[in-house]
């Protein structure tokens, strides 16, 4: 698993982090601090020159109110390093996220589109993927964004192969990361690639973050946490049945049993269920049991066997398999983290 | 494990985050974003009013070069809320870290000392603990700071009961957290206390961080990672023996065997070893085996049994016990994270 670092660079790799009003400040500072610490840890390699940049070089107001003053004006970047036409002007063009990234102005989109071909690699943090997609840089590519905005992203950019569960996705020289702190995971991976695993490990330890986080975004958002995948309101003719499923994970929830309960044929039930809930009854039952298990793991200290039984799994092993499939981490680790 | 939130506040809880030149930007933005997201998740509770503040209200240059413009001037804070003498002016006074926090100016120390009694709770992130200690706020208390600066802290502030392994420590109304992102862990704990566990969980999921991280700082720094607890240079008459131990974790490393190897009595060896290495030979051997195990877990995909054998543990179980004692997480999780 040891990676060999790339040969030492003869000058710092220029990284530009794009900021805008309503940027998420952690989307900026996470990658910035990873790259800064990596430069220190990698000496004598010159590491990175990290420039934050806004459209006009003016300070931006982050979504939490903190005002960040960028190092550079995005519009001045094409002049960077024009004395060295043999190397890309930018080693990495990284677009931050935040609510401002989901609805970027046309000027900002145009500048990102213009700068991208000058960068060896292009990346986004969190909802910065919306900006990359607006700029046409993700068409036909695999990508991810904050789990909470995946549905909107999929609707707006059907041409992108969205991977909601990933912490970050690489497709060629374009990298996208999931919500907020996933930008740190992405940047650590780039550091490992550029400067070797030892440097990335040193940085991770310094910042107190894991070098590799198991489970991707699923344990945080796209997995079956209580109150999330469960429809907010149960409406429609099968509302009562769905609520009954939620409240009785231990019951016989086979399609046959459910159909009988509402006096429909299995075929009628399956069709009506799919139309109303968007998923077939079996899938809904799987998710309801996972939600019940997550809730018990979070809110009780009951053993895994007991949680499995009370969530309707035949055995702890069956629950473990369901977790491996849908959450990406085992039940015991889910409990430790939440 | 369910916590009951405190009663809804009738107005936002005022939090002040203290910044200075050479601040670590993540020490500011981590707590800031946790508190901002918590306010949104807790509605209709008014949540937090978060003010970043510097000594004169002027922008500060963070250690990675990003310029942060504070909301407020520290010197103006005593005027806050003087129309409501019944409530503390500040709900939380939180001091960031960074190299600027380790050598704070006398003015900054004086202002923190002056404001602390007006705050319901005082906290620090990372090396911000140095500033709290300089202000006399940690004397006789348990506290922590970044693992890499614990030795310096212990030397400078012997009156503080230092806990190097903790992610954060609470002692009465004073809270201190470990390196960099541990400020997020501390702030999430405060959010759970103020607004309930559900809100804290929502925030953790939004930011993609764990609500509870197992193992404290030990897996990152104070534990036995390769090249860290191992003395950087082996000097002194026993240098060769220590290097031999490092390279032969599987050998018979009993005090008797080691003493024989260097032709000393066991008593002579123990005394000389302690004087030279700062720890008795048995402890040095334990740490050398842990370092060997960590390295194998990081760099190979060998099974736990094989790693245990190659690190000189009698069994996987013995290695697990050593990890539980010194690293705080099991070998399997250590491997997943690093």
XYZ file of C-alpha atoms in Angstrom:
676
model
C 0.000 0.000 0.000
C 3.040 2.264 0.036
C 2.919 4.919 -2.665
C 6.000 6.383 -4.205
C 6.020 10.151 -4.314
C 6.386 11.897 -7.621
C 9.820 13.381 -8.300
C 10.539 16.586 -6.421
C 9.102 19.662 -8.107
C 11.457 22.439 -9.132
C 9.045 25.091 -7.942
C 5.799 25.242 -5.934
C 2.711 23.793 -7.594
C 0.239 26.658 -8.030
C -3.190 25.914 -6.594
C -6.079 28.331 -6.943
C -9.062 28.031 -4.607
C -12.094 29.823 -6.026
C -14.251 31.707 -3.515
C -17.430 33.771 -3.861
C -20.052 35.327 -1.617
C -21.952 32.749 0.447
C -19.022 30.351 0.232
C -18.763 27.704 2.999
C -15.645 28.762 4.889
C -14.611 25.162 5.650
C -14.654 24.394 1.927
C -11.890 26.969 1.581
C -9.876 26.457 4.756
C -9.916 22.646 4.721
C -8.025 22.253 1.416
C -5.967 25.375 2.131
C -4.653 24.026 5.429
C -4.009 20.549 4.005
C -1.908 22.025 1.201
C -0.097 24.448 3.493
C 0.764 21.728 6.002
C 1.816 19.414 3.164
C 4.243 22.010 1.872
C 5.850 22.221 5.305
C 5.991 18.450 5.740
C 7.453 17.845 2.288
C 10.536 20.053 2.536
C 12.843 20.340 0.674
C 10.144 19.811 -1.964
C 8.730 23.300 -2.591
C 5.174 22.077 -2.014
C 2.302 24.293 -3.045
C 1.672 27.948 -3.647
C -1.982 28.313 -2.687
C -3.878 31.340 -3.882
C -7.443 31.994 -2.893
C -9.188 33.997 -5.577
C -12.496 35.750 -6.090
C -13.959 37.118 -9.279
C -12.754 40.658 -8.775
C -10.223 40.011 -6.026
C -12.502 41.634 -3.503
C -13.274 40.094 -0.090
C -16.123 37.587 -0.017
C -18.645 37.126 2.745
C -18.877 33.469 3.696
C -22.237 31.919 4.544
C -21.440 32.130 8.247
C -20.616 35.821 7.995
C -16.826 35.658 8.196
C -15.225 37.885 5.569
C -12.366 36.242 3.671
C -9.934 38.369 1.711
C -8.552 36.466 -1.285
C -4.968 36.505 -2.423
C -5.830 37.054 -6.056
C -8.263 38.205 -8.689
C -9.520 35.317 -10.841
C -9.312 37.552 -13.898
C -5.590 38.090 -13.365
C -4.752 34.388 -13.261
C -4.252 33.834 -16.994
C -1.194 36.031 -16.652
C 0.362 33.622 -14.144
C 3.591 32.023 -15.229
C 3.369 33.076 -18.822
C 7.148 32.932 -18.851
C 6.917 29.144 -18.595
C 4.696 27.960 -21.453
C 6.006 24.420 -20.911
C 4.134 23.847 -17.641
C 0.470 24.286 -16.878
C -0.124 27.662 -15.282
C -2.196 25.992 -12.593
C -1.519 22.668 -10.960
C -4.991 22.589 -9.463
C -8.056 24.772 -9.895
C -10.305 24.014 -6.926
C -13.817 25.432 -6.634
C -15.289 25.740 -3.137
C -18.916 25.129 -2.308
C -21.558 26.806 -0.222
C -24.946 28.159 -1.148
C -23.246 30.679 -3.437
C -21.830 27.780 -5.460
C -25.254 26.348 -6.200
C -26.378 29.484 -7.993
C -23.208 31.023 -9.379
C -23.260 34.183 -11.443
C -22.628 33.869 -15.172
C -19.321 35.742 -14.900
C -17.962 33.326 -12.335
C -19.027 30.344 -14.442
C -17.381 31.869 -17.496
C -14.102 32.415 -15.664
C -14.000 28.894 -14.298
C -14.667 27.610 -17.819
C -11.874 29.785 -19.142
C -9.312 28.814 -16.517
C -10.011 25.071 -16.432
C -8.033 24.226 -19.611
C -5.005 25.957 -18.102
C -5.078 23.698 -15.044
C -3.479 20.272 -14.795
C -6.348 19.201 -12.517
C -9.758 20.679 -11.735
C -11.607 19.914 -8.500
C -14.601 20.942 -6.440
C -15.601 20.757 -2.809
C -19.188 20.147 -1.751
C -21.657 22.103 -3.899
C -18.780 23.551 -5.902
C -19.679 20.680 -8.249
C -22.689 22.747 -9.332
C -20.331 25.424 -10.567
C -18.142 22.922 -12.426
C -21.272 21.412 -13.976
C -22.579 24.842 -14.994
C -19.234 25.430 -16.669
C -19.725 22.216 -18.650
C -16.722 20.541 -17.059
C -18.561 17.482 -15.719
C -20.581 16.433 -18.783
C -20.206 12.700 -19.322
C -18.084 12.376 -16.211
C -18.551 10.678 -12.853
C -18.849 13.178 -10.007
C -20.227 13.770 -6.536
C -21.505 16.646 -4.416
C -22.956 17.187 -0.923
C -25.351 14.311 -0.202
C -28.114 16.747 0.742
C -28.014 18.317 -2.728
C -27.653 15.184 -4.844
C -31.320 15.089 -5.850
C -31.217 18.682 -7.068
C -27.910 18.063 -8.832
C -29.234 14.992 -10.639
C -32.257 16.948 -11.817
C -30.267 19.917 -13.054
C -27.357 18.008 -14.575
C -28.605 14.708 -15.978
C -25.518 14.573 -18.200
C -23.335 13.925 -15.128
C -22.925 10.414 -13.754
C -23.627 11.250 -10.124
C -22.153 9.142 -7.298
C -24.018 10.267 -4.163
C -22.242 7.888 -1.767
C -18.642 8.773 -2.582
C -16.472 11.009 -0.426
C -14.748 12.045 -3.604
C -14.661 10.930 -7.214
C -11.863 11.144 -9.722
C -12.630 11.070 -13.422
C -9.523 11.806 -15.442
C -8.156 15.135 -14.299
C -11.453 16.247 -12.770
C -12.105 15.532 -9.108
C -15.219 16.303 -7.093
C -15.808 15.807 -3.393
C -18.854 15.390 -1.179
C -20.108 17.639 1.597
C -17.891 20.202 3.324
C -15.098 18.268 5.084
C -14.897 15.744 2.217
C -12.776 18.449 0.568
C -10.092 17.535 3.095
C -10.279 13.886 2.025
C -9.936 14.862 -1.633
C -7.001 17.168 -0.955
C -5.200 14.555 1.150
C -5.517 12.118 -1.746
C -3.934 14.670 -4.087
C -1.126 15.283 -1.597
C -0.453 11.543 -1.388
C -0.278 11.475 -5.171
C 2.029 14.493 -5.422
C 4.255 14.102 -2.382
C 3.780 10.531 -1.200
C 1.743 8.786 1.422
C 4.096 9.657 4.282
C 3.559 13.377 3.758
C -0.207 12.934 3.503
C -0.142 10.891 6.719
C 1.855 13.564 8.513
C -0.666 16.194 7.435
C -3.649 14.055 8.460
C -2.119 13.521 11.890
C -1.331 17.194 12.292
C -4.893 18.217 11.487
C -6.348 15.251 13.429
C -8.228 13.818 10.493
C -8.233 10.270 9.155
C -6.201 9.667 6.041
C -8.906 7.324 4.787
C -12.473 7.505 5.976
C -14.464 4.301 5.566
C -18.005 4.364 4.237
C -17.926 7.449 2.033
C -20.844 9.868 2.438
C -23.345 7.094 3.162
C -22.982 7.031 6.977
C -23.604 10.782 7.049
C -26.331 11.338 4.600
C -27.235 8.985 1.836
C -27.541 6.049 4.219
C -30.706 5.251 6.069
C -30.528 7.539 9.079
C -33.768 8.114 10.944
C -35.974 10.819 9.570
C -34.088 11.185 6.317
C -34.820 8.474 3.779
C -38.198 8.101 5.445
C -40.657 10.247 3.526
C -41.324 13.399 5.549
C -45.045 12.934 5.280
C -46.880 9.775 4.481
C -49.531 10.767 1.979
C -51.555 8.671 -0.448
C -53.749 5.586 -0.111
C -50.849 3.499 1.232
C -49.778 6.081 3.824
C -51.131 4.046 6.673
C -49.417 0.885 5.483
C -46.080 2.662 5.183
C -46.371 4.069 8.654
C -47.274 0.624 9.956
C -44.128 -0.783 8.319
C -42.033 1.942 9.956
C -43.461 1.117 13.355
C -43.321 -2.677 13.040
C -39.937 -3.650 11.574
C -40.181 -7.018 13.330
C -43.508 -8.012 11.726
C -43.868 -10.280 8.705
C -43.279 -7.671 6.005
C -43.273 -9.966 2.999
C -45.125 -8.656 -0.042
C -47.701 -11.391 0.494
C -48.331 -10.315 4.088
C -48.472 -6.638 3.201
C -50.830 -7.240 0.280
C -53.145 -9.226 2.495
C -53.119 -6.470 5.085
C -54.560 -3.950 2.591
C -56.703 -6.436 0.667
C -54.857 -6.131 -2.633
C -53.195 -8.723 -4.806
C -49.398 -8.815 -4.559
C -49.195 -7.388 -8.041
C -51.615 -4.556 -7.281
C -49.744 -3.716 -4.085
C -46.356 -3.679 -5.779
C -47.606 -1.401 -8.529
C -49.422 0.994 -6.182
C -46.513 1.057 -3.762
C -43.999 1.877 -6.475
C -46.230 4.652 -7.818
C -46.762 6.208 -4.421
C -43.470 5.702 -2.591
C -41.115 5.631 -5.550
C -39.717 2.257 -4.527
C -41.139 -1.271 -4.478
C -42.418 -2.555 -1.108
C -39.428 -4.877 -0.514
C -36.976 -2.011 -0.851
C -39.089 0.169 1.413
C -39.075 -2.583 4.044
C -35.271 -2.925 3.782
C -34.875 0.793 4.344
C -37.352 0.862 7.219
C -35.401 -1.895 8.984
C -32.107 -0.088 8.446
C -33.639 3.105 9.831
C -34.875 1.211 12.884
C -31.435 -0.343 13.401
C -29.634 2.997 13.048
C -31.982 4.578 15.555
C -31.416 1.787 18.091
C -27.651 1.961 17.604
C -27.736 5.704 18.125
C -30.117 5.896 21.027
C -29.563 2.730 23.053
C -26.588 0.729 24.233
C -28.235 -2.599 23.388
C -26.005 -5.283 21.905
C -25.825 -5.861 18.162
C -27.796 -9.130 18.452
C -30.615 -7.369 20.263
C -30.643 -4.436 17.822
C -30.803 -6.868 14.902
C -33.720 -8.723 16.453
C -35.624 -5.547 17.289
C -35.115 -4.176 13.763
C -36.543 -7.240 12.083
C -33.312 -8.840 10.906
C -33.159 -12.583 11.303
C -29.682 -12.327 12.808
C -26.831 -9.978 13.586
C -25.141 -11.343 10.483
C -28.089 -10.337 8.272
C -27.956 -6.844 9.753
C -24.206 -6.660 9.138
C -24.729 -7.585 5.498
C -27.376 -4.876 5.145
C -25.007 -2.326 6.670
C -22.163 -3.380 4.407
C -24.458 -2.970 1.398
C -26.120 0.344 2.303
C -24.063 2.200 4.888
C -20.552 1.074 4.016
C -19.442 0.551 7.621
C -20.351 -2.158 10.155
C -23.042 -1.538 12.823
C -20.417 -1.371 15.588
C -18.561 1.419 13.827
C -21.799 3.226 13.039
C -22.529 3.266 16.765
C -19.051 4.530 17.652
C -19.335 7.418 15.210
C -22.864 8.539 16.018
C -27.946 7.900 25.424
C -30.590 10.409 24.387
C -29.948 13.869 25.780
C -32.690 16.328 26.506
C -32.059 19.769 25.088
C -31.982 22.729 27.398
C -35.100 24.914 27.284
C -35.341 27.139 24.226
C -33.350 30.336 24.571
C -35.191 33.619 24.294
C -32.387 35.126 22.247
C -29.256 33.910 20.468
C -26.376 32.779 22.680
C -23.463 35.109 21.995
C -20.245 33.297 21.103
C -16.985 35.123 20.555
C -14.167 33.423 18.642
C -10.840 35.097 19.336
C -8.490 35.432 16.356
C -4.996 36.895 15.950
C -2.230 36.963 13.363
C -0.856 33.490 12.586
C -4.144 31.904 13.636
C -4.924 28.441 12.170
C -7.888 29.157 9.891
C -9.522 25.784 10.623
C -9.486 26.574 14.342
C -11.776 29.495 13.516
C -13.946 28.099 10.748
C -14.547 24.665 12.316
C -16.358 25.962 15.436
C -17.884 28.818 13.435
C -19.524 26.495 10.919
C -20.687 24.046 13.594
C -22.419 26.844 15.494
C -23.877 28.415 12.346
C -25.277 25.095 11.134
C -26.599 24.339 14.623
C -28.514 27.598 14.665
C -30.174 26.677 11.382
C -30.965 23.128 12.513
C -32.380 24.218 15.859
C -35.034 26.612 14.626
C -37.225 28.022 16.142
C -34.564 28.171 18.852
C -32.561 31.309 18.070
C -29.284 29.387 18.174
C -26.049 31.324 18.314
C -24.797 34.735 17.401
C -21.172 34.078 16.503
C -18.754 36.969 16.455
C -15.164 36.568 15.416
C -13.025 39.172 17.126
C -9.448 40.402 17.014
C -7.676 42.681 19.419
C -8.286 45.854 17.491
C -10.984 44.607 15.152
C -8.537 44.643 12.271
C -8.178 41.756 9.804
C -5.788 38.994 10.850
C -3.462 37.044 8.579
C -3.891 33.320 9.210
C -0.850 31.054 9.181
C -1.727 29.876 5.679
C -1.945 33.442 4.397
C -5.696 33.843 4.136
C -6.820 37.157 5.567
C -9.834 36.923 7.872
C -11.818 40.036 8.729
C -13.383 39.766 12.174
C -16.884 40.857 13.080
C -15.818 42.664 16.204
C -13.130 44.365 18.239
C -12.296 42.428 21.408
C -12.020 45.696 23.297
C -15.634 46.584 22.472
C -17.075 43.351 23.835
C -17.538 44.421 27.457
C -20.199 46.779 26.167
C -22.212 43.843 24.795
C -25.643 43.389 26.290
C -25.145 45.716 29.180
C -28.882 46.265 29.156
C -29.334 42.705 30.436
C -27.299 42.345 33.627
C -29.206 39.136 34.426
C -27.513 37.062 31.709
C -23.820 36.563 31.017
C -22.694 38.863 28.262
C -21.013 35.951 26.536
C -22.283 32.411 26.350
C -18.911 31.162 25.135
C -15.515 32.787 24.758
C -13.528 30.541 22.429
C -9.844 31.104 21.713
C -8.469 29.733 18.448
C -5.021 28.245 18.060
C -2.208 28.477 15.589
C 1.393 29.507 16.008
C 0.207 32.979 17.034
C -1.595 31.436 20.011
C 1.568 29.868 21.375
C 3.252 33.236 21.795
C 0.424 35.702 22.315
C 1.058 39.378 22.941
C 0.516 40.684 26.454
C -2.438 42.814 25.334
C -4.269 39.828 23.900
C -3.638 37.799 27.070
C -4.901 40.679 29.195
C -8.107 40.983 27.173
C -8.838 37.277 27.342
C -8.274 37.411 31.108
C -10.616 40.381 31.345
C -13.392 38.878 29.236
C -13.327 35.359 30.702
C -15.302 36.209 33.869
C -18.068 37.652 31.699
C -18.469 34.390 29.795
C -20.603 31.470 30.908
C -18.038 29.111 29.347
C -14.458 29.562 28.154
C -12.876 27.262 25.577
C -9.827 26.852 23.389
C -9.001 25.066 20.172
C -5.594 23.490 19.574
C -2.755 25.708 20.844
C -5.286 28.291 21.996
C -4.799 26.498 25.323
C -1.450 28.298 25.583
C -3.297 31.610 25.548
C -5.795 30.468 28.188
C -2.913 29.211 30.331
C -1.020 32.487 29.918
C -4.164 34.246 31.096
C -4.146 32.089 34.227
C -7.429 30.417 33.331
C -6.167 26.826 33.413
C -4.254 26.766 36.705
C -5.228 23.698 38.705
C -7.474 22.495 35.906
C -7.409 19.533 33.537
C -6.801 20.591 29.927
C -5.465 19.502 26.561
C -3.798 21.030 23.510
C -2.398 19.863 20.154
C -0.530 16.584 20.740
C 2.568 17.947 18.997
C 2.838 20.782 21.524
C 2.038 18.875 24.703
C 5.671 18.573 25.806
C 6.202 22.323 25.467
C 2.913 23.029 27.216
C 3.760 20.762 30.150
C 7.109 22.502 30.545
C 5.664 26.002 30.412
C 2.546 25.377 32.476
C 3.282 22.757 35.143
C 0.281 24.049 37.116
C -2.078 22.593 34.484
C -3.109 18.937 34.622
C -2.408 18.110 30.975
C -4.297 15.316 29.191
C -2.390 14.764 25.938
C -4.617 11.949 24.659
C -7.988 13.687 24.911
C -9.830 15.206 21.932
C -11.254 17.704 24.376
C -11.400 18.146 28.123
C -14.029 19.816 30.237
C -13.176 21.106 33.680
C -16.040 23.094 35.125
C -16.867 25.867 32.684
C -13.477 25.712 30.951
C -13.081 23.472 27.908
C -9.956 22.847 25.883
C -9.600 20.806 22.709
C -6.744 19.045 20.959
C -5.229 19.747 17.562
C -7.053 21.708 14.866
C -10.185 19.726 13.940
C -10.694 18.649 17.576
C -12.286 22.102 17.919
C -15.166 20.687 15.867
C -15.547 17.804 18.331
C -15.591 20.222 21.265
C -18.131 22.506 19.616
C -20.415 19.616 18.676
C -20.408 18.531 22.328
C -21.470 22.039 23.378
C -24.213 22.047 20.742
C -25.507 18.719 22.050
C -25.580 20.206 25.535
C -27.325 23.406 24.460
C -29.692 22.200 21.760
C -29.883 18.435 22.153
C -28.234 15.473 20.538
C -30.516 15.495 17.479
C -29.353 18.962 16.467
C -25.704 18.039 17.013
C -26.218 14.908 14.903
C -27.798 16.927 12.102
C -24.830 19.298 12.115
C -22.292 16.469 12.143
C -24.017 14.857 9.172
C -24.191 18.123 7.287
C -20.475 18.780 7.748
C -19.607 15.094 7.217
C -17.893 14.664 10.557
C -18.431 12.028 13.224
C -20.428 13.102 16.238
C -18.122 11.030 18.437
C -14.611 10.099 17.431
C -13.162 7.060 19.164
C -9.602 7.063 20.477
C -9.081 10.762 21.218
C -5.821 12.278 19.958
C -3.842 9.082 20.512
C -4.350 7.547 17.036
C -3.120 10.800 15.474
C -0.250 11.836 17.615
C 0.326 10.661 21.118
C 0.056 7.022 20.122
C 2.994 5.040 18.851
C 3.098 5.942 15.178
C 6.316 5.186 13.359
C 8.985 7.809 13.632
C 7.295 9.786 16.370
C 7.683 8.253 19.804
C 10.885 6.744 18.512
C 13.743 9.073 19.476
C 14.818 10.973 16.376
C 18.448 10.122 16.918
C 19.817 7.277 18.942
C 22.683 8.767 20.925
C 24.423 7.566 24.068
C 26.071 4.315 25.092
C 22.835 2.355 24.632
C 22.073 3.780 21.184
C 23.012 0.573 19.446
C 20.854 -1.518 21.779
C 17.847 0.738 21.220
C 18.244 0.547 17.476
C 18.553 -3.222 17.725
C 15.270 -3.333 19.694
C 13.589 -1.209 17.010
C 14.756 -3.574 14.315
C 14.025 -6.822 16.158
C 10.600 -6.560 17.766
C 10.237 -10.332 17.546
C 13.390 -11.124 19.551
C 13.489 -11.978 23.239
C 13.423 -8.424 24.608
C 13.171 -9.270 28.288
C 15.300 -7.129 30.583
C 17.397 -10.228 31.299
C 18.067 -10.844 27.617
C 18.817 -7.177 26.911
C 21.146 -6.908 29.906
C 23.037 -9.971 28.780
C 23.360 -8.533 25.281
C 25.265 -5.482 26.562
C 27.049 -7.280 29.413
C 25.407 -5.359 32.232
C 23.422 -6.535 35.224
C 19.664 -6.099 34.907
C 19.812 -3.368 37.519
C 22.617 -1.533 35.711
C 20.796 -1.781 32.406
C 17.514 -0.517 33.805
C 19.210 2.459 35.437
C 21.307 3.345 32.366
C 18.344 2.887 30.029
C 16.090 5.127 32.086
C 18.775 7.803 32.258
C 19.443 7.734 28.534
C 16.034 7.050 26.963
C 13.800 8.592 29.619
C 11.833 5.367 30.014
C 12.681 1.938 31.476
C 13.625 -0.798 28.966
C 10.286 -2.639 29.281
C 8.336 0.458 28.330
C 10.699 1.153 25.435
C 10.151 -2.390 24.164
C 6.358 -1.992 24.411
C 6.532 1.176 22.368
C 8.880 -0.321 19.793
C 6.461 -3.218 19.253
C 3.534 -0.854 18.883
C 5.480 1.212 16.363
C 6.291 -1.920 14.407
C 2.646 -2.988 14.446
C 1.400 0.446 13.334
C 3.884 0.468 10.488
C 2.792 -2.972 9.293
C -0.875 -2.028 9.543
C -0.236 1.124 7.549
C 2.036 -0.269 4.893
C 0.910 -3.843 4.317
C -2.380 -5.650 3.981
C -1.252 -8.562 6.167
C -3.825 -10.023 8.547
C -3.942 -8.991 12.182
C -2.519 -12.383 13.305
C 0.466 -11.979 11.035
C 1.045 -8.348 12.054
C 0.923 -9.359 15.726
C 3.455 -12.128 15.154
C 5.814 -9.909 13.162
C 5.659 -7.172 15.815
C 6.644 -9.471 18.646
C 3.239 -9.916 20.253
C 2.464 -13.410 21.441
C -0.962 -13.252 19.837
C -3.427 -11.001 18.072
C -5.217 -10.696 21.401
C -2.061 -9.368 23.107
C -1.683 -6.799 20.317
C -5.333 -5.784 20.685
C -4.848 -5.223 24.405
C -1.783 -3.068 23.707
C -3.781 -1.008 21.192
C -6.688 -0.577 23.598
C -4.253 0.650 26.246
C -2.124 2.983 24.132
C -3.977 3.920 20.952
C -7.580 3.815 22.085
C -8.871 2.058 18.975
C -8.480 -1.555 17.785
C -5.820 -2.493 15.180
C -8.504 -3.046 12.512
C -9.822 0.479 12.912
C -6.309 1.896 13.022
C -5.731 0.315 9.629
C -8.986 1.631 8.197
C -8.162 5.179 9.256
C -4.532 5.289 8.199
